[in-house]
PDB file of C-alpha atoms in Angstrom:
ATOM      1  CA  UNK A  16       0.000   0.000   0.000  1.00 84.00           C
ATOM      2  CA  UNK A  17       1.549   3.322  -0.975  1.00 86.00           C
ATOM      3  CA  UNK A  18      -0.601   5.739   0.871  1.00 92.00           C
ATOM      4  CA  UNK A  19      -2.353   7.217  -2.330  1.00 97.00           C
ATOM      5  CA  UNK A  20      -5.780   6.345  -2.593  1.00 97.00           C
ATOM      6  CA  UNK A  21      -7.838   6.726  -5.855  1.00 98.00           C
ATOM      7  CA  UNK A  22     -11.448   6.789  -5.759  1.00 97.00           C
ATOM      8  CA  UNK A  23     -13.329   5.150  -8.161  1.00 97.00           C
ATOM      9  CA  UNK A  24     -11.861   2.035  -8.384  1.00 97.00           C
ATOM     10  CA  UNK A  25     -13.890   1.389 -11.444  1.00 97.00           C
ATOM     11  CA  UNK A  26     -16.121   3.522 -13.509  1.00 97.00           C
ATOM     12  CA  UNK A  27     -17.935   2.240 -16.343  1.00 98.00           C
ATOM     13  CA  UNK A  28     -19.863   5.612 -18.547  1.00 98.00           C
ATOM     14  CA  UNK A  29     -21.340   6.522 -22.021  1.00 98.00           C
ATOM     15  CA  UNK A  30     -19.593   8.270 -24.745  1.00 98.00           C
ATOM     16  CA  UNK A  31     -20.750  12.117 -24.395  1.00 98.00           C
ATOM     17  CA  UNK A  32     -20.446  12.052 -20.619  1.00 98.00           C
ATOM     18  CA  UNK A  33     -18.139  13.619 -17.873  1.00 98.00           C
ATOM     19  CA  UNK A  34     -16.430  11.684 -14.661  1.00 98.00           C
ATOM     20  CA  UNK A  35     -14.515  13.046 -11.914  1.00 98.00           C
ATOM     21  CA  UNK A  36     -11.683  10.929 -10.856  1.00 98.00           C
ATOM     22  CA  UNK A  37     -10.479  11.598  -7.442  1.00 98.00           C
ATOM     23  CA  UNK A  38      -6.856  11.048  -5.756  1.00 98.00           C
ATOM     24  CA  UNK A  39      -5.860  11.717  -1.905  1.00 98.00           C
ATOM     25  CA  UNK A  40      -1.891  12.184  -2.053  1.00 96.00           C
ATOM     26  CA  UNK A  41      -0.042  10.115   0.736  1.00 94.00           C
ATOM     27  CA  UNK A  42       0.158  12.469   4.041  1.00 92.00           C
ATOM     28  CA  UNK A  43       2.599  15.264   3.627  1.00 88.00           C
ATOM     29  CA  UNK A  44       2.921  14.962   0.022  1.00 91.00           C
ATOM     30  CA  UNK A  45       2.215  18.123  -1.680  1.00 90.00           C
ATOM     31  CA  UNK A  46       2.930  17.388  -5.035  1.00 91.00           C
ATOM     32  CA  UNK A  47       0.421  15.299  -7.452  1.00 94.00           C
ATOM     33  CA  UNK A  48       0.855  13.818 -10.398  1.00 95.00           C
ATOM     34  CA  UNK A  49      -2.127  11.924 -12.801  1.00 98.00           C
ATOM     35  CA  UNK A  50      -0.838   9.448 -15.677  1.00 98.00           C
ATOM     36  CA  UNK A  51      -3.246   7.618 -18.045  1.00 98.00           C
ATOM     37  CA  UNK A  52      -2.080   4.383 -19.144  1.00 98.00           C
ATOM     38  CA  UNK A  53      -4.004   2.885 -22.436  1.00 95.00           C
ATOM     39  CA  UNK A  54      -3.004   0.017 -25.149  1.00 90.00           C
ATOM     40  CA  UNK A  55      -2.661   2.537 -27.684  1.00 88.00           C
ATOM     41  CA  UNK A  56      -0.807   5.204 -26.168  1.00 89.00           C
ATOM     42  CA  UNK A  57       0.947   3.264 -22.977  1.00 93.00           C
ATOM     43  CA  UNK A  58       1.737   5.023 -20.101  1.00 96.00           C
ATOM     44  CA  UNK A  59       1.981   8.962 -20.144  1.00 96.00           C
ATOM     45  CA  UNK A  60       2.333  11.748 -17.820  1.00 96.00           C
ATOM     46  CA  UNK A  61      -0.868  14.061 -17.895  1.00 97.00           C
ATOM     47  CA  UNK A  62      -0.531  16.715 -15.566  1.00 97.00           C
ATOM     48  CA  UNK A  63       1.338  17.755 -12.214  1.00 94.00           C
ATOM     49  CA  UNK A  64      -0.168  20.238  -9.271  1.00 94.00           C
ATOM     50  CA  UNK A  65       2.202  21.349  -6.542  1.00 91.00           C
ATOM     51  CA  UNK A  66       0.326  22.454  -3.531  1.00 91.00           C
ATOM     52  CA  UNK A  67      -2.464  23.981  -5.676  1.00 94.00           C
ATOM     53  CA  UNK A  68      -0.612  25.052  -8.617  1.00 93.00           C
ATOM     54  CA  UNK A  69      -0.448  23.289 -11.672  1.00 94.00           C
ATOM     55  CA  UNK A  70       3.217  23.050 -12.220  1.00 90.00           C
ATOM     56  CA  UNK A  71       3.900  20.904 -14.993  1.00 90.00           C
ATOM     57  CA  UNK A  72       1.876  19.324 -18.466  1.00 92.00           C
ATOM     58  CA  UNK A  73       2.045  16.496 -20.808  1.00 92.00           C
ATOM     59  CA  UNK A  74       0.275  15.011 -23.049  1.00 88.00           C
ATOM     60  CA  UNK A  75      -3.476  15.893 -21.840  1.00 95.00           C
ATOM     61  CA  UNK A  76      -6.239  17.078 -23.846  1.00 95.00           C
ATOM     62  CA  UNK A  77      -8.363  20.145 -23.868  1.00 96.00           C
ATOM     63  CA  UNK A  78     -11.036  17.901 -22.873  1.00 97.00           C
ATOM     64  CA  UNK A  79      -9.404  17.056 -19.226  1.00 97.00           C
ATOM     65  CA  UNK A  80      -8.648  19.091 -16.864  1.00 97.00           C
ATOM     66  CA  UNK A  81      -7.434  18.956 -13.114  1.00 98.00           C
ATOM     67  CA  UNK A  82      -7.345  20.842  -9.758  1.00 97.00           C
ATOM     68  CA  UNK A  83      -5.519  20.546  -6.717  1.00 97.00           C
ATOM     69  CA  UNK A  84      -8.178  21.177  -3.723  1.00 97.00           C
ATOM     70  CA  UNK A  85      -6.607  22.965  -0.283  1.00 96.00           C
ATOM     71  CA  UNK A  86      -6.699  20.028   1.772  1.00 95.00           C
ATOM     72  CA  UNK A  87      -3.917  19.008  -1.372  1.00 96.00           C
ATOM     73  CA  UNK A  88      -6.292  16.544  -3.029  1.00 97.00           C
ATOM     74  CA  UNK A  89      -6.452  15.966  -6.612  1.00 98.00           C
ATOM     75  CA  UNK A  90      -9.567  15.525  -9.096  1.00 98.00           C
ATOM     76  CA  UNK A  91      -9.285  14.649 -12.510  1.00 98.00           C
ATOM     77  CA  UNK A  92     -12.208  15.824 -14.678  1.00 98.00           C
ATOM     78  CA  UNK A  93     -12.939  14.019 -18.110  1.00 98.00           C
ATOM     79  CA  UNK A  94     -15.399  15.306 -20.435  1.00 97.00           C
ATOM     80  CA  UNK A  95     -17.048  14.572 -23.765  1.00 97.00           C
ATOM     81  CA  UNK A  96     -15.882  11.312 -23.312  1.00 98.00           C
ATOM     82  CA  UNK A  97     -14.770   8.768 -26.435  1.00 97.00           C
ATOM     83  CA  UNK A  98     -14.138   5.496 -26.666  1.00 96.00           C
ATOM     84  CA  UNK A  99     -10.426   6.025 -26.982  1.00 95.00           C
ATOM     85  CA  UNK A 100     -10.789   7.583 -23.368  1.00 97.00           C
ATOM     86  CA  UNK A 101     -10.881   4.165 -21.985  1.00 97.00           C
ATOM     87  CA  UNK A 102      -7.804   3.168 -19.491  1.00 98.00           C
ATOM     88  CA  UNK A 103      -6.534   3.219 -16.768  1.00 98.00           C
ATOM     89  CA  UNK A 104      -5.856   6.409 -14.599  1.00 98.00           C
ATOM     90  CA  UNK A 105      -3.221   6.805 -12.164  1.00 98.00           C
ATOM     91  CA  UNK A 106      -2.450   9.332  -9.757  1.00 97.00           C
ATOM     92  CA  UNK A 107       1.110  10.056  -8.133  1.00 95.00           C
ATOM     93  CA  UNK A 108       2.196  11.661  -5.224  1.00 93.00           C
ATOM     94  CA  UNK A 109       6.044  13.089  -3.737  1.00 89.00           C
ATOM     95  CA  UNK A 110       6.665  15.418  -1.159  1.00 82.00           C
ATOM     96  CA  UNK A 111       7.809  18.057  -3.554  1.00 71.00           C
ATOM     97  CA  UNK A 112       8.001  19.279  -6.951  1.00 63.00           C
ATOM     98  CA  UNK A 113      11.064  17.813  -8.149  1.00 62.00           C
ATOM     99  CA  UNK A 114      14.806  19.192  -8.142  1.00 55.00           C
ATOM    100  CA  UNK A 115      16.683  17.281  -5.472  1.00 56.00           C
ATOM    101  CA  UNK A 116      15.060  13.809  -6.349  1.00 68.00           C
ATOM    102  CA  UNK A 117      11.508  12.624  -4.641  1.00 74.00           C
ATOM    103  CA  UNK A 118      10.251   9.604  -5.061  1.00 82.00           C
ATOM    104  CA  UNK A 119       6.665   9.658  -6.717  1.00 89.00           C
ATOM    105  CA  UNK A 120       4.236   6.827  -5.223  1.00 92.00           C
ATOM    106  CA  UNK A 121       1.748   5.438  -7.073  1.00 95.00           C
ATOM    107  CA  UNK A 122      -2.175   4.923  -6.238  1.00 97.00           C
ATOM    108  CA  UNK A 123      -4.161   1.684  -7.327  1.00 96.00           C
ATOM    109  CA  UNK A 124      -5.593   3.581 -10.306  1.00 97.00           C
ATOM    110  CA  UNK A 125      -9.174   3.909 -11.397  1.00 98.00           C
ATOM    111  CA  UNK A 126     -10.228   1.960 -14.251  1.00 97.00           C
ATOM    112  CA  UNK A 127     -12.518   3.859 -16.698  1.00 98.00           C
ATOM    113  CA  UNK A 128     -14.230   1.822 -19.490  1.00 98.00           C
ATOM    114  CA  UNK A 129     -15.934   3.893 -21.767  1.00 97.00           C
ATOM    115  CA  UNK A 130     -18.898   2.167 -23.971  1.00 96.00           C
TER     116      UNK A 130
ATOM    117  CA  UNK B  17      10.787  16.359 -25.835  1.00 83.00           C
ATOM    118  CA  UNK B  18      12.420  13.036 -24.130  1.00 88.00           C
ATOM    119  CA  UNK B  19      11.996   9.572 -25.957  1.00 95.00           C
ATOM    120  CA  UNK B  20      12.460   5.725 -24.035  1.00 97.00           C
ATOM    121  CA  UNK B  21      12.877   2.945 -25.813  1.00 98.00           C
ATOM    122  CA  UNK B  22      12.260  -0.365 -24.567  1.00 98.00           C
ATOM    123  CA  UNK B  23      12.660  -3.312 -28.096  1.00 96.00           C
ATOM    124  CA  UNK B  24      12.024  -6.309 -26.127  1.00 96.00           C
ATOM    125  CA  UNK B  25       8.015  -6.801 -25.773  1.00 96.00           C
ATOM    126  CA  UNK B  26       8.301 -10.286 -24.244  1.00 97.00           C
ATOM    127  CA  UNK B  27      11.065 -12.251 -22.405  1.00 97.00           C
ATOM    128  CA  UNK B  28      10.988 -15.513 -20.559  1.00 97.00           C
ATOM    129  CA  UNK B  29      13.330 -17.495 -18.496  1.00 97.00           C
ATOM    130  CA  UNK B  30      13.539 -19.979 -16.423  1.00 97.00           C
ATOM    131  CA  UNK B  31      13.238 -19.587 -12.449  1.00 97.00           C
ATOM    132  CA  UNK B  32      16.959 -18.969 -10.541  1.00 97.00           C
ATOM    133  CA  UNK B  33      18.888 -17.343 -14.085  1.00 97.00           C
ATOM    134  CA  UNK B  34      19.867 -13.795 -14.617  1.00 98.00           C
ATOM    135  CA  UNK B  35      17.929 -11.469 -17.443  1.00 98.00           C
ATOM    136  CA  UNK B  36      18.913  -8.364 -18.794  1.00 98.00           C
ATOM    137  CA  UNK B  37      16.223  -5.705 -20.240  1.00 98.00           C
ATOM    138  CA  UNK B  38      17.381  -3.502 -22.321  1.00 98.00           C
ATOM    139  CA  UNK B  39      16.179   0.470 -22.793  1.00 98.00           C
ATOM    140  CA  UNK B  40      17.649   3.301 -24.314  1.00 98.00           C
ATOM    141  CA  UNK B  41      16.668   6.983 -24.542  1.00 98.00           C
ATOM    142  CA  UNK B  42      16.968  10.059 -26.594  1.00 96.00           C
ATOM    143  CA  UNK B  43      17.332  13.254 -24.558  1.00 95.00           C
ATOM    144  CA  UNK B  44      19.838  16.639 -25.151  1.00 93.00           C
ATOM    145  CA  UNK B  45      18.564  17.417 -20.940  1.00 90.00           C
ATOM    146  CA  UNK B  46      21.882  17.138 -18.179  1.00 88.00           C
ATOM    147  CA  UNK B  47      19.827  16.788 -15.512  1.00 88.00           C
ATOM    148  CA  UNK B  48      17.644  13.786 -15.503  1.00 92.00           C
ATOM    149  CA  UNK B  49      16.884  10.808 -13.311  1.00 92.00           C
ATOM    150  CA  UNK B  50      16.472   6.910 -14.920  1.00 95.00           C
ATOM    151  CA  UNK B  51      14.073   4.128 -13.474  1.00 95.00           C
ATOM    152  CA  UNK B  52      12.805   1.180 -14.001  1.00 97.00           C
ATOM    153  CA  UNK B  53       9.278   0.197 -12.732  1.00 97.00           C
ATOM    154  CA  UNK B  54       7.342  -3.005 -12.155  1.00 97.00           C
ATOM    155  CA  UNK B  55       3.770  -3.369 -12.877  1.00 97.00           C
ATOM    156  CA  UNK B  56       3.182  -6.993 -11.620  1.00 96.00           C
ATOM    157  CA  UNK B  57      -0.938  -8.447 -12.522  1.00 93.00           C
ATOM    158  CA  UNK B  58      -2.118  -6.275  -9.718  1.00 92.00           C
ATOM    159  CA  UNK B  59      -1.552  -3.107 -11.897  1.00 93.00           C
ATOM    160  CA  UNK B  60       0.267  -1.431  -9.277  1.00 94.00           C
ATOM    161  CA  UNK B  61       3.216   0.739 -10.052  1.00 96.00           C
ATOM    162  CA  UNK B  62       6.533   0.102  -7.920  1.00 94.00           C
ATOM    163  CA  UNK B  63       9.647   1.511  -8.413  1.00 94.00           C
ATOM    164  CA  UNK B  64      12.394  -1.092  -8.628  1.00 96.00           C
ATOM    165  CA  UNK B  65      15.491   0.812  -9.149  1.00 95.00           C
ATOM    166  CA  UNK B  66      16.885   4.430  -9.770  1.00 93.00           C
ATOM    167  CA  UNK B  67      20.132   6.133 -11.289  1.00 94.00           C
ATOM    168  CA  UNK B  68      21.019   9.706 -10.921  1.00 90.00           C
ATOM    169  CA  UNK B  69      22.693  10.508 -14.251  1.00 91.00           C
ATOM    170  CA  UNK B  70      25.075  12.694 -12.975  1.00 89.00           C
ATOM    171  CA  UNK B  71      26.742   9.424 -11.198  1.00 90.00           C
ATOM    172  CA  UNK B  72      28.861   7.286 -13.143  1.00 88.00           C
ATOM    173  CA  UNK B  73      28.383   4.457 -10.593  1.00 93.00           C
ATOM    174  CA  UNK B  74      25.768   2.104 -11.501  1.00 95.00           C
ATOM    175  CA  UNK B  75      22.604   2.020  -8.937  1.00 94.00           C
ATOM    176  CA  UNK B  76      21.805  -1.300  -7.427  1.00 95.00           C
ATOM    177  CA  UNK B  77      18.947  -2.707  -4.574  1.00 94.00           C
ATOM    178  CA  UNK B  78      19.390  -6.381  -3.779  1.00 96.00           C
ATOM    179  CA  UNK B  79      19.026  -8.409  -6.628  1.00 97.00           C
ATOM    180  CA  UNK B  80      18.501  -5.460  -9.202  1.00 98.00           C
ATOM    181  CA  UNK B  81      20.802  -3.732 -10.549  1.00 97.00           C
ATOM    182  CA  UNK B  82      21.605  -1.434 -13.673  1.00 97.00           C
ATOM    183  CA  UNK B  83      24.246  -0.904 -16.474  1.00 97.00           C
ATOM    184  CA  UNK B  84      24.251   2.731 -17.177  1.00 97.00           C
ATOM    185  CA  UNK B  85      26.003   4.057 -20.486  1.00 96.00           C
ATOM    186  CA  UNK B  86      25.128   7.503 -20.122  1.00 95.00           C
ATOM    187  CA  UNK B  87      27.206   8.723 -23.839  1.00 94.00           C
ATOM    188  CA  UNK B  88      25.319   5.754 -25.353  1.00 96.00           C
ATOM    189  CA  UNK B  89      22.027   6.174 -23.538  1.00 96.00           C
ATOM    190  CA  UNK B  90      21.681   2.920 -22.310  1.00 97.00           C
ATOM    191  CA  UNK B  91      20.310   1.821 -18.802  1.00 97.00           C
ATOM    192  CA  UNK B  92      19.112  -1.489 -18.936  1.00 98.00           C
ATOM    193  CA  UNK B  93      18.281  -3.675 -15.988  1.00 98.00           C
ATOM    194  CA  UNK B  94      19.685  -6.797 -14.885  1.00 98.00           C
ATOM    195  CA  UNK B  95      17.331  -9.688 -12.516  1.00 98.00           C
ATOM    196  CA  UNK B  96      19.858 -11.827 -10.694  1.00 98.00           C
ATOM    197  CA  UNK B  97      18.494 -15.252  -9.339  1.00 97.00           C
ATOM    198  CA  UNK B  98      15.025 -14.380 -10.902  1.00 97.00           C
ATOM    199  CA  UNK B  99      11.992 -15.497  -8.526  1.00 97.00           C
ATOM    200  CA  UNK B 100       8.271 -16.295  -9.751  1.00 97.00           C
ATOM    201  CA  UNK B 101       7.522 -12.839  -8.049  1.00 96.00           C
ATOM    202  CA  UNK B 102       9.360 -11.047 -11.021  1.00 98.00           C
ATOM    203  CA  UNK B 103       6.939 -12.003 -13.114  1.00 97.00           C
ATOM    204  CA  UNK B 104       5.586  -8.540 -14.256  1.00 98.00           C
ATOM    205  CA  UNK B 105       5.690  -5.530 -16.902  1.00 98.00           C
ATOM    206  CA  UNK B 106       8.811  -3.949 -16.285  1.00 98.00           C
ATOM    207  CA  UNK B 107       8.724  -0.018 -17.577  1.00 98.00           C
ATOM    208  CA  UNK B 108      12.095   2.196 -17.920  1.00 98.00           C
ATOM    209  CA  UNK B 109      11.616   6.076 -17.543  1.00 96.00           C
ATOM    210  CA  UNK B 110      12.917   9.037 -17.627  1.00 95.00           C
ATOM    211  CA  UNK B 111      12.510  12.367 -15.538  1.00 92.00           C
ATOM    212  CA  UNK B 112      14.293  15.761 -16.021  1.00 88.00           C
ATOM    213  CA  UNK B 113      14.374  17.888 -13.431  1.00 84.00           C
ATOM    214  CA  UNK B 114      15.315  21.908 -13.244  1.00 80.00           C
ATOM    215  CA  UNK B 115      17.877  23.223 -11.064  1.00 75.00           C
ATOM    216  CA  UNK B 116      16.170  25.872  -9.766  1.00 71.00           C
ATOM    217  CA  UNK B 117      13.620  23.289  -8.643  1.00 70.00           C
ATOM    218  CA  UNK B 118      10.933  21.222 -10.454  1.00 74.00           C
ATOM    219  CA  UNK B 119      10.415  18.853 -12.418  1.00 80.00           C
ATOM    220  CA  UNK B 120       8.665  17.125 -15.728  1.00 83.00           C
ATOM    221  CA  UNK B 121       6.060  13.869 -15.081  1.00 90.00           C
ATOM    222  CA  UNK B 122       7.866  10.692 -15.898  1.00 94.00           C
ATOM    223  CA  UNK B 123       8.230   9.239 -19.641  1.00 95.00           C
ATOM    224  CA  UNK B 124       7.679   5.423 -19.481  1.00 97.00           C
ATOM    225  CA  UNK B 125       8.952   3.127 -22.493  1.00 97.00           C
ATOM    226  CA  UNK B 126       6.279   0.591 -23.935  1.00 97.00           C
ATOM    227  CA  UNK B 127       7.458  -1.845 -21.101  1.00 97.00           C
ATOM    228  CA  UNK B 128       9.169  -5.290 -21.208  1.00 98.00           C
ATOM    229  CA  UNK B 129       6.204  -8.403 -19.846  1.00 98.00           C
ATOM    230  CA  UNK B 130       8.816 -10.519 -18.371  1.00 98.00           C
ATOM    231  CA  UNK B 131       7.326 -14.204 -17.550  1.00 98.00           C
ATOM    232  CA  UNK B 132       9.619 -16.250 -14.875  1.00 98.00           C
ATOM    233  CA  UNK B 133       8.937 -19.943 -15.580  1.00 97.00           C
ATOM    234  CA  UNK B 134       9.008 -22.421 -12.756  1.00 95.00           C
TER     235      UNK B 134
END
């Protein structure tokens, strides 16, 4: 267990529709990080927060978009959802933003089958 | 923009032998960090190993360890006395980091599925 918890485990939604996929960072981590891992496209880096701030992007579409709440956690918000949406979501957490090296832990994931 | 290579898809050996997987990387960045992750049935992600790139001396934790050819960006990762446990997607990245502080998200390779037969 890493201390990151992910909430849904598993969602299962439309094409057309929005989720919110939530992430609680392990305590005293400030920095968040969500990666979507698919067959087509593997795994990839979305997006990074550091205590509220988005501090870093990848690869994520105009479609997502995340926010990192006071109490430092993270939700993930999907919308117009396709079929090529479909994977699984993982969120990260360190204790910092990077530099000096910190470790990122990883949550369970949430799985999000799109039909 | 940072690329990782992994060209094996599949590999299987027998229980107790050493493997080797192999990854390489494209990157014109100084200050980066390499690892190599295990994604075992469970889906979880767990970080095996790490190499600062500014060390020449190859990282190692018990029975993983790395060979690191920073000029030919190489850092592949070698399973001594392999156990059924192994078994597992194995992905290398990459992460460059700024001096002044910060950091990019993590660039995975395609992964490795290594099978240990019993």
């Amino acid at each position: 267990d890493s201390g990151v918890t992910q909430t849904p485990k598993h969602l299962i939604t439309a094409t057309g529709q929005r989720v919110t996929l939530r992430c609680s960072p392990r305590s005293g981590d400030l920095s968040v990080y969500w990666y979507q891992q698919s067959l087509d496209q593997g795994l990839q880096f979305l997006i990074q927060y550091y205590n509220g701030e988005e501090r870093a992007k990848g690869n994520i579409l105009e479609r997502f978009s995340a926010q990192q709440f006071p109490d430092l956690h993270s939700e993930l918000n999907l919308s117009s959802l396709e079929l090529g949406d479909s994977a699984l979501y993982f969120c990260a957490s360190s204790v910092a933003a990077g530099g000096a090296y910190n470790e990122q832990f990883f949550g369970p994931g949430t799985r999000l089958t799109v039909l | 923009a940072q690329t990782v290579t992994q060209s094996q898809p599949e590999m299987s050996v027998q229980e107790a032998e050493t493997v080797t997987l192999s990854c390489t990387y494209d990157t014109s960045e100084n200050n980066y960090y390499l690892f190599w992750y295990k994604q075992p049935p469970s889906r979880q992600m767990i970080l095996v190993i790490r190499q600062e790139a500014y060390k020449q001396q190859n990282a190692t934790e018990n029975r993983f360890s790395v060979n690191f050819q920073k000029a030919a960006k190489s850092f592949s990762l070698k399973i001594s006395d392999s156990q059924l446990g192994d078994t597992a997607m194995y992905f290398c990245a990459f992460m460059k980091f700024y001096s002044g502080g910060g950091a990019d998200g993590l660039t995975f390779g395609k992964g490795t599925h290594l099978i240990i037969q019993p």
